[in-house]
């Protein structure tokens, strides 16, 4: 009986969409790590820092920023509807055209502030627009319950990039320009598949309500503050400490990607479940998150420098206190999965405003601490991140349990 029960539990875990999503994300994480390790070895610290700034921070930030919350809004709007009954293609193409002008303006602004040449302007604008397409298409997949397919589409570019880098590893010599062109091509390579899928989906006659835009703007305000919180470090590190320190920061973030992939995997599944079901067991979900945080944290505390030594052969090294701070930072971010799922699925405008205020306060706190402690290098940046993210996560849990106590 015990054996059958264990086998049944194992089958249930392996059959879970969140488990499958995590396996996919973890596999992509290994590939992304291989990409970053190869580039981290081949490029100078200055070059790798610049590459990380443009492709791993600016392009991804603008891709989320320019969607204006429509990704989450699409999931929220269509999860309880049959997408094929609506004029969703018209909505999608119209929206993608609308973001071109703000994309050009924001890309040019980054170029001016960071004194980048025109090459990097084109890389930022092109990469960001392609990622906008990918992210918004992934939202339609997620709204239909196709979680794994959404993740594969959104994360296909690292796999293509890996294949391209492998060719140069075997037959050519890598430099920063080549790496940049290959990265942009990896973003572009997903487009034919997306166009094929979209072309074969049916479209109905029902117009998409303007509500999707207003809800999107509310969610975008939250998304905007969230992406600022996640990416603000890179922008300040590049400006205040230089690209060499940003290279170490990027390497550590790459090593600790398990936090991100656990977060994305859980959010992909549970944000849609929260949208469809108001009776999610929040306490059980929170306990589940704590167990995941504990295991991931122990792993990183024990093995981070061993991993760095194996992968980079002494080129990058982190002190134990820095590893502890990165671990705390990642744990706090992972714990925010529960509030983020709740906000997408259950929240009203009042709660969104409360969370927006919490995020703005967190950003202000972070910027103040960065300017006070940046002389301490990455230690100061991580301390600022822990305090600001802790504030945001605390506000999120307050909103959840205050809502339940008033229900």
Coordinates of C-alpha atoms in Angstrom, one line a residue:
X1 CA 0.0 0.0 0.0
X2 CA 2.8 2.4 0.9
X3 CA 4.7 1.5 -2.2
X4 CA 1.6 2.1 -4.4
X5 CA 0.9 5.4 -2.6
X6 CA 4.5 6.5 -3.2
X7 CA 4.3 5.6 -6.9
X8 CA 0.9 7.4 -7.2
X9 CA 2.4 10.5 -5.5
X10 CA 5.4 10.4 -7.8
X11 CA 3.2 10.1 -10.9
X12 CA 1.1 13.0 -9.6
X13 CA 4.2 15.2 -9.1
X14 CA 5.7 14.3 -12.5
X15 CA 2.4 14.8 -14.2
X16 CA 1.9 18.2 -12.7
X17 CA 2.1 21.1 -15.2
X18 CA 4.3 23.1 -12.7
X19 CA 6.7 20.2 -12.5
X20 CA 6.9 19.8 -16.2
X21 CA 7.3 23.6 -16.6
X22 CA 10.1 23.5 -14.1
X23 CA 11.9 20.7 -15.9
X24 CA 11.7 22.6 -19.2
X25 CA 12.9 25.8 -17.5
X26 CA 15.7 24.0 -15.8
X27 CA 16.8 22.4 -19.0
X28 CA 16.9 25.8 -20.7
X29 CA 18.7 27.2 -17.6
X30 CA 21.5 24.7 -18.2
X31 CA 21.7 25.8 -21.8
X32 CA 21.7 29.5 -20.8
X33 CA 24.4 28.8 -18.3
X34 CA 26.5 27.1 -20.9
X35 CA 26.1 30.2 -23.2
X36 CA 27.1 32.6 -20.5
X37 CA 30.0 30.4 -19.4
X38 CA 31.4 30.3 -22.9
X39 CA 31.0 34.0 -23.4
X40 CA 32.3 34.7 -20.0
X41 CA 35.5 32.8 -20.8
X42 CA 35.9 34.1 -24.4
X43 CA 35.1 37.8 -23.8
X44 CA 36.9 40.2 -21.5
X45 CA 35.1 41.2 -18.3
X46 CA 34.4 44.6 -19.9
X47 CA 33.0 43.1 -23.0
X48 CA 30.9 40.5 -21.2
X49 CA 29.6 43.2 -18.9
X50 CA 28.5 45.3 -21.9
X51 CA 26.9 42.2 -23.6
X52 CA 25.0 41.4 -20.4
X53 CA 23.9 45.0 -20.0
X54 CA 22.4 45.2 -23.5
X55 CA 20.9 41.7 -24.1
X56 CA 20.3 40.4 -20.6
X57 CA 19.0 43.7 -19.1
X58 CA 18.0 46.5 -21.4
X59 CA 16.4 44.4 -24.2
X60 CA 14.5 42.2 -21.7
X61 CA 13.4 45.3 -19.6
X62 CA 12.1 47.2 -22.7
X63 CA 10.3 44.0 -23.9
X64 CA 8.3 43.9 -20.7
X65 CA 8.0 47.7 -20.4
X66 CA 6.6 48.1 -23.9
X67 CA 4.0 45.4 -23.7
X68 CA 2.2 47.8 -21.2
X69 CA 0.9 44.9 -19.1
X70 CA -0.9 43.2 -22.0
X71 CA 0.8 39.9 -21.4
X72 CA -0.9 39.5 -18.0
X73 CA -4.1 41.1 -19.3
X74 CA -4.4 38.6 -22.1
X75 CA -4.1 35.7 -19.6
X76 CA -6.7 37.3 -17.4
X77 CA -9.1 38.2 -20.2
X78 CA -9.0 35.0 -22.2
X79 CA -8.5 32.3 -19.6
X80 CA -12.3 31.9 -19.2
X81 CA -13.1 32.5 -22.9
X82 CA -12.7 30.7 -26.2
X83 CA -10.0 32.7 -27.9
X84 CA -11.0 31.6 -31.4
X85 CA -14.4 33.4 -31.0
X86 CA -12.6 36.8 -30.8
X87 CA -10.7 39.1 -33.2
X88 CA -7.5 38.4 -31.3
X89 CA -5.2 38.6 -34.3
X90 CA -6.4 42.1 -35.1
X91 CA -5.8 43.1 -31.5
X92 CA -2.3 41.6 -31.5
X93 CA -1.1 43.1 -34.8
X94 CA -2.5 46.6 -33.9
X95 CA -0.8 46.5 -30.5
X96 CA 2.6 45.5 -31.9
X97 CA 2.4 48.4 -34.4
X98 CA 1.6 50.9 -31.6
X99 CA 4.8 50.0 -29.7
X100 CA 7.3 50.8 -32.5
X101 CA 7.5 54.5 -31.9
X102 CA 8.0 54.3 -28.0
X103 CA 10.5 51.5 -28.7
X104 CA 12.7 53.8 -30.9
X105 CA 12.5 56.6 -28.3
X106 CA 13.5 54.5 -25.3
X107 CA 16.3 52.7 -27.2
X108 CA 17.7 56.1 -28.3
X109 CA 17.5 57.4 -24.7
X110 CA 19.5 54.4 -23.4
X111 CA 22.1 55.1 -26.2
X112 CA 22.5 58.7 -25.1
X113 CA 22.6 58.1 -21.3
X114 CA 25.2 55.3 -21.5
X115 CA 27.2 56.8 -24.4
X116 CA 26.6 53.7 -26.7
X117 CA 27.3 53.8 -30.4
X118 CA 24.7 53.2 -33.1
X119 CA 25.5 49.5 -33.3
X120 CA 24.1 49.0 -29.8
X121 CA 21.0 51.1 -30.5
X122 CA 20.1 48.8 -33.3
X123 CA 20.8 45.7 -31.1
X124 CA 18.6 47.1 -28.3
X125 CA 15.7 48.2 -30.6
X126 CA 15.7 45.0 -32.7
X127 CA 16.1 42.6 -29.7
X128 CA 13.4 44.4 -27.7
X129 CA 10.8 44.3 -30.5
X130 CA 11.4 40.6 -31.2
X131 CA 11.1 39.8 -27.5
X132 CA 7.8 41.8 -27.3
X133 CA 6.4 39.6 -30.1
X134 CA 7.6 36.4 -28.3
X135 CA 6.3 37.4 -24.9
X136 CA 2.9 38.5 -26.1
X137 CA 2.4 35.4 -28.2
X138 CA 3.4 33.3 -25.1
X139 CA 0.6 35.0 -23.2
X140 CA -2.0 33.7 -25.7
X141 CA -0.6 30.2 -25.3
X142 CA -0.8 30.5 -21.5
X143 CA -4.4 31.8 -21.7
X144 CA -5.3 28.5 -23.5
X145 CA -3.7 26.5 -20.8
X146 CA -0.7 25.6 -23.0
X147 CA 1.9 26.3 -20.3
X148 CA 4.7 24.2 -21.6
X149 CA 4.3 25.4 -25.2
X150 CA 4.4 29.0 -23.9
X151 CA 7.6 28.4 -22.0
X152 CA 9.2 26.7 -25.0
X153 CA 8.4 29.6 -27.3
X154 CA 9.5 32.2 -24.8
X155 CA 12.7 30.3 -24.0
X156 CA 13.6 28.9 -27.5
X157 CA 16.2 31.6 -28.2
X158 CA 18.8 30.4 -25.7
X159 CA 18.7 27.0 -27.4
X160 CA 19.2 28.5 -30.9
X161 CA 22.0 30.7 -29.4
X162 CA 23.6 27.6 -27.9
X163 CA 23.7 25.9 -31.3
X164 CA 25.2 28.9 -32.9
X165 CA 27.9 29.3 -30.2
X166 CA 28.7 25.7 -30.4
X167 CA 29.6 26.1 -34.1
X168 CA 32.0 28.9 -33.3
X169 CA 33.4 26.9 -30.4
X170 CA 34.3 24.2 -32.8
X171 CA 35.2 26.1 -35.9
X172 CA 35.7 29.8 -35.3
X173 CA 36.8 32.5 -32.9
X174 CA 34.4 34.5 -30.8
X175 CA 34.3 38.3 -30.3
X176 CA 31.8 40.8 -28.9
X177 CA 30.4 41.8 -32.4
X178 CA 29.8 38.2 -33.4
X179 CA 28.2 37.3 -30.1
X180 CA 25.8 40.2 -30.5
X181 CA 24.8 39.3 -34.1
X182 CA 24.2 35.7 -33.0
X183 CA 22.1 36.7 -30.0
X184 CA 19.9 39.0 -32.2
X185 CA 19.5 36.1 -34.7
X186 CA 18.5 33.8 -31.9
X187 CA 15.6 36.2 -31.1
X188 CA 14.7 36.3 -34.8
X189 CA 14.7 32.6 -35.2
X190 CA 11.6 32.1 -33.2
X191 CA 9.5 34.3 -35.4
X192 CA 8.8 31.8 -38.3
X193 CA 7.4 29.3 -35.8
X194 CA 5.3 32.0 -34.2
X195 CA 3.9 33.2 -37.5
X196 CA 3.0 29.6 -38.5
X197 CA 1.2 28.9 -35.3
X198 CA -0.7 32.2 -35.4
X199 CA -1.6 31.8 -39.1
X200 CA -3.2 28.4 -38.3
X201 CA -5.3 29.6 -35.4
X202 CA -8.9 30.5 -36.2
X203 CA -10.2 34.0 -35.4
X204 CA -13.8 34.9 -34.7
X205 CA -16.0 37.9 -35.1
X206 CA -16.3 39.1 -31.5
X207 CA -14.4 42.3 -30.9
X208 CA -11.9 42.3 -28.0
X209 CA -13.2 44.6 -25.3
X210 CA -11.3 47.8 -24.5
X211 CA -11.3 46.4 -21.0
X212 CA -8.2 44.4 -22.0
X213 CA -6.3 47.6 -22.4
X214 CA -7.5 49.3 -19.2
X215 CA -6.8 46.1 -17.2
X216 CA -3.4 45.9 -19.0
X217 CA -2.5 49.4 -18.0
X218 CA -3.3 48.7 -14.4
X219 CA -1.2 45.5 -14.5
X220 CA 1.5 47.4 -16.5
X221 CA 1.9 49.9 -13.8
X222 CA 2.7 47.0 -11.5
X223 CA 4.9 45.3 -14.1
X224 CA 6.8 48.5 -14.7
X225 CA 7.7 48.9 -11.1
X226 CA 8.5 45.2 -10.8
X227 CA 10.9 45.3 -13.8
X228 CA 12.5 48.4 -12.4
X229 CA 13.1 46.6 -9.2
X230 CA 14.6 43.5 -11.0
X231 CA 16.8 45.4 -13.5
X232 CA 17.7 48.6 -11.7
X233 CA 20.9 47.1 -10.3
X234 CA 22.3 46.5 -13.8
X235 CA 21.7 50.1 -14.9
X236 CA 23.3 51.6 -11.7
X237 CA 26.2 49.1 -11.6
X238 CA 27.0 49.9 -15.3
X239 CA 27.0 53.6 -14.5
X240 CA 28.6 53.7 -11.0
X241 CA 30.8 50.6 -10.8
X242 CA 31.5 49.8 -14.5
X243 CA 31.0 46.8 -16.8
X244 CA 33.6 44.6 -15.0
X245 CA 31.5 44.6 -11.8
X246 CA 28.4 44.1 -13.9
X247 CA 30.1 41.0 -15.4
X248 CA 30.5 39.4 -11.9
X249 CA 26.9 40.4 -11.0
X250 CA 25.6 38.8 -14.3
X251 CA 27.7 35.7 -13.7
X252 CA 26.2 35.3 -10.2
X253 CA 22.7 35.9 -11.5
X254 CA 23.3 33.3 -14.2
X255 CA 24.5 30.8 -11.7
X256 CA 21.5 31.4 -9.5
X257 CA 18.9 31.1 -12.2
X258 CA 17.2 28.2 -10.4
X259 CA 15.3 30.8 -8.4
X260 CA 14.0 32.5 -11.5
X261 CA 13.0 29.3 -13.3
X262 CA 11.2 28.0 -10.2
X263 CA 9.4 31.4 -10.0
X264 CA 8.5 31.5 -13.7
X265 CA 7.3 27.8 -13.7
X266 CA 5.1 28.3 -10.7
X267 CA 3.7 31.6 -11.9
X268 CA 3.0 30.2 -15.4
X269 CA 0.7 27.6 -13.9
X270 CA -0.7 29.2 -10.8
X271 CA -1.5 32.6 -12.2
X272 CA -3.9 30.9 -14.6
X273 CA -5.3 28.8 -11.8
X274 CA -5.9 31.8 -9.6
X275 CA -7.7 33.5 -12.6
X276 CA -10.1 30.5 -12.9
X277 CA -10.5 29.4 -9.2
X278 CA -11.0 31.6 -6.1
X279 CA -10.6 28.7 -3.7
X280 CA -6.8 28.1 -4.0
X281 CA -5.3 26.9 -0.7
X282 CA -3.0 29.8 -0.1
X283 CA -1.4 28.5 3.1
X284 CA -0.6 25.2 1.5
X285 CA 0.9 27.0 -1.5
X286 CA 3.0 29.2 0.9
X287 CA 4.4 26.1 2.7
X288 CA 5.3 24.6 -0.7
X289 CA 7.2 27.8 -1.6
X290 CA 9.1 27.7 1.7
X291 CA 10.3 24.1 1.1
X292 CA 11.5 25.1 -2.4
X293 CA 13.3 28.2 -1.0
X294 CA 15.0 26.1 1.7
X295 CA 16.3 23.4 -0.7
X296 CA 17.5 25.9 -3.3
X297 CA 19.2 28.1 -0.7
X298 CA 21.1 25.2 0.9
X299 CA 22.3 24.1 -2.6
X300 CA 23.7 27.6 -3.4
X301 CA 25.4 28.1 0.0
X302 CA 27.2 24.8 -0.4
X303 CA 28.2 24.8 -4.1
X304 CA 28.3 28.3 -5.6
X305 CA 32.0 28.8 -5.5
X306 CA 32.7 25.3 -6.6
X307 CA 30.5 25.9 -9.6
X308 CA 32.2 29.2 -10.3
X309 CA 35.7 27.5 -10.1
X310 CA 34.6 24.6 -12.4
X311 CA 32.9 26.9 -15.0
X312 CA 35.2 29.9 -15.1
X313 CA 38.5 28.5 -13.7
X314 CA 39.1 31.3 -11.2
X315 CA 38.2 34.2 -13.5
X316 CA 35.2 35.0 -11.3
X317 CA 35.0 34.5 -7.5
X318 CA 32.4 35.5 -4.9
X319 CA 33.0 35.8 -1.1
X320 CA 30.8 33.7 1.2
X321 CA 29.0 36.9 2.4
X322 CA 28.2 37.8 -1.2
X323 CA 26.8 34.3 -1.8
X324 CA 24.7 34.6 1.3
X325 CA 23.3 37.9 0.1
X326 CA 22.6 36.6 -3.4
X327 CA 20.8 33.6 -1.7
X328 CA 18.6 35.8 0.5
X329 CA 17.8 38.0 -2.5
X330 CA 16.8 35.0 -4.6
X331 CA 14.7 33.5 -1.8
X332 CA 12.7 36.7 -1.3
X333 CA 12.0 37.0 -5.0
X334 CA 10.8 33.4 -5.1
X335 CA 8.4 34.0 -2.2
X336 CA 6.8 36.8 -4.1
X337 CA 5.3 34.2 -6.5
X338 CA 2.3 33.8 -4.3
X339 CA 1.4 37.6 -4.2
X340 CA 2.0 37.9 -8.0
X341 CA -0.3 35.0 -8.8
X342 CA -3.0 36.5 -6.5
X343 CA -2.7 39.9 -8.0
X344 CA -3.0 38.6 -11.6
X345 CA -5.9 36.3 -10.8
X346 CA -7.9 37.8 -7.9
X347 CA -7.0 41.4 -7.2
X348 CA -9.3 44.4 -7.7
X349 CA -8.1 47.9 -8.7
X350 CA -7.8 49.0 -5.1
X351 CA -5.4 46.1 -4.3
X352 CA -3.4 46.8 -7.5
X353 CA -3.0 50.4 -6.4
X354 CA -1.8 49.3 -3.0
X355 CA 0.7 47.0 -4.6
X356 CA 1.8 49.7 -7.0
X357 CA 2.4 52.1 -4.0
X358 CA 4.4 49.3 -2.3
X359 CA 6.5 48.9 -5.4
X360 CA 7.1 52.6 -5.7
X361 CA 8.2 52.8 -2.1
X362 CA 10.5 49.8 -2.6
X363 CA 12.1 51.5 -5.6
X364 CA 12.7 54.7 -3.7
X365 CA 14.2 52.7 -0.8
X366 CA 16.5 50.8 -3.2
X367 CA 17.8 53.9 -5.0
X368 CA 18.5 55.7 -1.7
X369 CA 20.4 52.7 -0.3
X370 CA 22.3 52.3 -3.6
X371 CA 23.6 55.8 -3.5
X372 CA 24.4 55.5 0.2
X373 CA 26.3 52.2 -0.1
X374 CA 27.6 52.0 -3.7
X375 CA 31.2 52.6 -2.4
X376 CA 30.9 49.1 -0.9
X377 CA 30.5 47.6 -4.4
X378 CA 28.1 44.7 -5.0
X379 CA 27.6 44.2 -1.2
X380 CA 25.8 47.6 -1.1
X381 CA 23.7 46.8 -4.2
X382 CA 22.6 43.4 -2.8
X383 CA 21.7 44.9 0.6
X384 CA 19.6 47.5 -1.2
X385 CA 18.0 44.7 -3.2
X386 CA 17.2 42.6 -0.2
X387 CA 15.6 45.5 1.7
X388 CA 13.6 46.8 -1.2
X389 CA 12.4 43.3 -2.4
X390 CA 11.6 42.4 1.2
X391 CA 9.4 45.5 1.4
X392 CA 7.6 44.6 -1.8
X393 CA 7.1 41.0 -0.8
X394 CA 5.8 42.1 2.6
X395 CA 3.3 44.4 1.0
X396 CA 2.1 41.6 -1.3
X397 CA 1.4 39.2 1.6
X398 CA -0.3 42.0 3.6
X399 CA -2.7 42.5 0.7
X400 CA -3.5 38.8 0.5
X401 CA -4.1 38.2 4.2
X402 CA -5.9 41.5 4.7
X403 CA -8.3 40.6 1.9
X404 CA -8.9 37.1 3.4
X405 CA -9.5 38.5 6.9
X406 CA -12.1 41.0 5.5
X407 CA -13.8 38.4 3.3

